[in-house]
Structure formats: structure tokens, C-alpha cells
PDB file of C-alpha atoms in Angstrom:
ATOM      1  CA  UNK A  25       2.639 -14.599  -3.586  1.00  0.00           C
ATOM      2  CA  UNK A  26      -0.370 -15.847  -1.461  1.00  0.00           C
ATOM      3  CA  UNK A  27      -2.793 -12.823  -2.329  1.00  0.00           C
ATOM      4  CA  UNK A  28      -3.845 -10.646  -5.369  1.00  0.00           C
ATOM      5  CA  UNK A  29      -3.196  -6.816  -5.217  1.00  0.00           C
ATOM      6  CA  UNK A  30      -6.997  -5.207  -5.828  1.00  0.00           C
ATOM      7  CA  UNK A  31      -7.691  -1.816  -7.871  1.00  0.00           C
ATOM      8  CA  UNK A  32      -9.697   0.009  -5.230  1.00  0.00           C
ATOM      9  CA  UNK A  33     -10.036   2.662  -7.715  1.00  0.00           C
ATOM     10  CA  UNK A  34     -12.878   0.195  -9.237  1.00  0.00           C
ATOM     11  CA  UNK A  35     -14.750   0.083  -6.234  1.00  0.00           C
ATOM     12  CA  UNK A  36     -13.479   3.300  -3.796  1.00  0.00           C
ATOM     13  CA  UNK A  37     -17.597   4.136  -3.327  1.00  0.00           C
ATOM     14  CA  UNK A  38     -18.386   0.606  -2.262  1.00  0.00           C
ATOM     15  CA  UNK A  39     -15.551   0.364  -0.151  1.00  0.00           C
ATOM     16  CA  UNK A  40     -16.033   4.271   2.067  1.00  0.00           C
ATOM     17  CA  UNK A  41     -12.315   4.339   2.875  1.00  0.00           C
ATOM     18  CA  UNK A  42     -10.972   7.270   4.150  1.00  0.00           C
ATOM     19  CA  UNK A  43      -7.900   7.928   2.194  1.00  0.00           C
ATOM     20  CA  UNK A  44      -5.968  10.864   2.333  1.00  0.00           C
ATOM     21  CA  UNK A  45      -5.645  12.409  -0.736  1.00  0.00           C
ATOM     22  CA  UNK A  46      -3.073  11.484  -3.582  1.00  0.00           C
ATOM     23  CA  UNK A  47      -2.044  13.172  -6.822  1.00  0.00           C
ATOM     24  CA  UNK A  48      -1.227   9.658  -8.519  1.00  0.00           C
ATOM     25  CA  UNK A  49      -1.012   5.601  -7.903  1.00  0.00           C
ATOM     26  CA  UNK A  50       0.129   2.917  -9.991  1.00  0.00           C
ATOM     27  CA  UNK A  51      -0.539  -0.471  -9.754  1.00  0.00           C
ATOM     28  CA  UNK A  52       1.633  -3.195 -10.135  1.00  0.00           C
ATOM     29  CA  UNK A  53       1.420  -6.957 -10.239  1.00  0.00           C
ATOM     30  CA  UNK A  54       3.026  -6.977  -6.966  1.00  0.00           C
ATOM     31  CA  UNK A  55       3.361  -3.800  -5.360  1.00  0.00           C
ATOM     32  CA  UNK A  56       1.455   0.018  -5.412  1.00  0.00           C
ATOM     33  CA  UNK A  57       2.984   3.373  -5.699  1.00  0.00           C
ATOM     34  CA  UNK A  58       1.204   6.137  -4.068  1.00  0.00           C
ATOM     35  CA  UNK A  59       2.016   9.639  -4.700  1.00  0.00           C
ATOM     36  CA  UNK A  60       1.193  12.387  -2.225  1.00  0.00           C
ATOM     37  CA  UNK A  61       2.155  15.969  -1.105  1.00  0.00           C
ATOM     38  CA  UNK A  62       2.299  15.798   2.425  1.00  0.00           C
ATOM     39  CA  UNK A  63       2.532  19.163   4.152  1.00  0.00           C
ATOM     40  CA  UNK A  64       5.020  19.427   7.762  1.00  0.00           C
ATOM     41  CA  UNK A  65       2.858  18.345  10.604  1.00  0.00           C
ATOM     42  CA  UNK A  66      -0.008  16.506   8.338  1.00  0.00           C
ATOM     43  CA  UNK A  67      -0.568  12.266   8.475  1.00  0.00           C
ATOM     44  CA  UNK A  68      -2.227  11.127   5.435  1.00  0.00           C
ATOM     45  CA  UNK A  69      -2.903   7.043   5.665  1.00  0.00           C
ATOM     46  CA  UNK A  70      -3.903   4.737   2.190  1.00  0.00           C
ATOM     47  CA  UNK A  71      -4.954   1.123   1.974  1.00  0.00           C
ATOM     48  CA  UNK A  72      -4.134  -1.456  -0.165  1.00  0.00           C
ATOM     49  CA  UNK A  73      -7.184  -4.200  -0.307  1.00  0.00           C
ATOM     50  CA  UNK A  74      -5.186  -7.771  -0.850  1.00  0.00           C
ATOM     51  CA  UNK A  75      -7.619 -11.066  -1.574  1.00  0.00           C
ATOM     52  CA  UNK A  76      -6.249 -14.346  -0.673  1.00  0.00           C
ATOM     53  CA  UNK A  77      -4.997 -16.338  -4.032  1.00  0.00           C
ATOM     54  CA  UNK A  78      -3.043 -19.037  -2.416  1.00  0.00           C
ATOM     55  CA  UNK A  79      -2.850 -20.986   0.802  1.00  0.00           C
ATOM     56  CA  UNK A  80       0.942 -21.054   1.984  1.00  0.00           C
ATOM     57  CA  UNK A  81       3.824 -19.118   3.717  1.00  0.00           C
ATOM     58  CA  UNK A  82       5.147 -15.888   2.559  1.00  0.00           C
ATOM     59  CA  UNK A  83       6.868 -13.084   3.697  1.00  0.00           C
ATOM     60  CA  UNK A  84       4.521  -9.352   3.489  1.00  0.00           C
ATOM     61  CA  UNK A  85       7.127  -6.996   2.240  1.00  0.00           C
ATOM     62  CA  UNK A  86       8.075  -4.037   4.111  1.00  0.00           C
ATOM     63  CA  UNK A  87       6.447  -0.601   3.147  1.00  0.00           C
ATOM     64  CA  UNK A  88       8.473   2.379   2.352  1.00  0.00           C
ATOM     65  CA  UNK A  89       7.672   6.200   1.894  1.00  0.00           C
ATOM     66  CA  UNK A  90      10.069   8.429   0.666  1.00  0.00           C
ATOM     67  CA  UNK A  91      10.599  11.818  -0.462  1.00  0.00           C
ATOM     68  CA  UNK A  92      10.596  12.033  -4.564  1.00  0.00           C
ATOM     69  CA  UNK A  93      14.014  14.459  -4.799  1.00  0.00           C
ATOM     70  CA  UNK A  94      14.877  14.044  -1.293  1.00  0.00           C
ATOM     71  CA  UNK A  95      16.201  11.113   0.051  1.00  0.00           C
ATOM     72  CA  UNK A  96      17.531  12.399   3.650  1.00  0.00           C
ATOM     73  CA  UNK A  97      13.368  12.100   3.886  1.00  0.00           C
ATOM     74  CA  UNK A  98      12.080   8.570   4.146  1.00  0.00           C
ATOM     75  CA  UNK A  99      10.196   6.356   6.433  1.00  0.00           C
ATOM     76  CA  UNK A 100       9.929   2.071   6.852  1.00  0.00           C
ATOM     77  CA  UNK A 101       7.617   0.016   8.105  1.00  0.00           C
ATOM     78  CA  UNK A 102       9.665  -3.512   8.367  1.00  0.00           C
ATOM     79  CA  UNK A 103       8.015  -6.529   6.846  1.00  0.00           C
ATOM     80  CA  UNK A 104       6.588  -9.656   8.413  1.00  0.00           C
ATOM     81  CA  UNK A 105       5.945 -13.182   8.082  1.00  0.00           C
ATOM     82  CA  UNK A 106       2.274 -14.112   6.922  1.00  0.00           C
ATOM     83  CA  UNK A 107       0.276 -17.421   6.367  1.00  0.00           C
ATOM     84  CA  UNK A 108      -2.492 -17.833   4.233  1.00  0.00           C
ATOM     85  CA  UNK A 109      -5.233 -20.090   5.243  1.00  0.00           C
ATOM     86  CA  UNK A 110      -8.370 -21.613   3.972  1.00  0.00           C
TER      87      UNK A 110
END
């Protein structure tokens, strides 16, 4: 892919984002899970900081929540086309 996934766990104090809370997240190479307990009624919102790795054309992947034991629960946020640039 054109960008690197960054650990914002390493610099959350630099960075003053306003997460909503979360019991656990893993990092991947190529992809984040965030795990949350979200209440009926509440919006929680997370970031994921990407740095630019490689000029080119790629495809952003779409983002999914769902509920752990649940799956009549889910949400999607399709994907889109992206460009990298100098």
C-alpha cells in the first residue's frame, strides 16, 4: 500500500485526539482493530494516523464495525479510491 499504519499509542499526548474510549486495539501491518463498548444512543469516533510510504494508486479499504457475538449489529463505511502524491 501507499502509506504506513502509525501506533498513536506512542504519541496519543502529542497528538490531543479526542478518542472515545476503547477497552483494546491491535495493530496490524495493514489494518487496526478497535474494541469498544458502545452503550444505545452513544457515538464514540477513533483515528487511525496513516504517513505516506509510496507515491501511486490504491484503493483505501472500507471500514467496518461490528458487534463481537452479534452479527444482526454491524455498520460500513464503503471504501474509496486514493492517490498518493509527492
Amino acid at each position: 500500500s501507499g502509506w504506513e499504519i502509525q501506533n498513536t499509542r506512542l504519541f496519543e499526548a502529542q497528538l490531543q485526539l479526542k478518542e472515545g474510549a476503547y477497552e483494546y486495539r491491535d495493530y496490524r501491518d495493514d489494518r487496526v482493530y478497535t474494541y469498544f463498548t458502545l452503550r444505545s444512543g452513544e457515538t464514540k469516533r477513533f483515528f487511525i494516523i496513516l504517513t505516506a510510504s509510496y507515491r501511486g494508486s490504491y484503493s483505501m479499504p472500507a471500514v467496518v464495525c461490528e458487534a463481537l457475538y452479534d452479527e444482526s449489529f454491524s455498520a460500513r463505511r464503503p471504501g474509496f479510491a486514493v492517490e498518493v502524491r509527492r
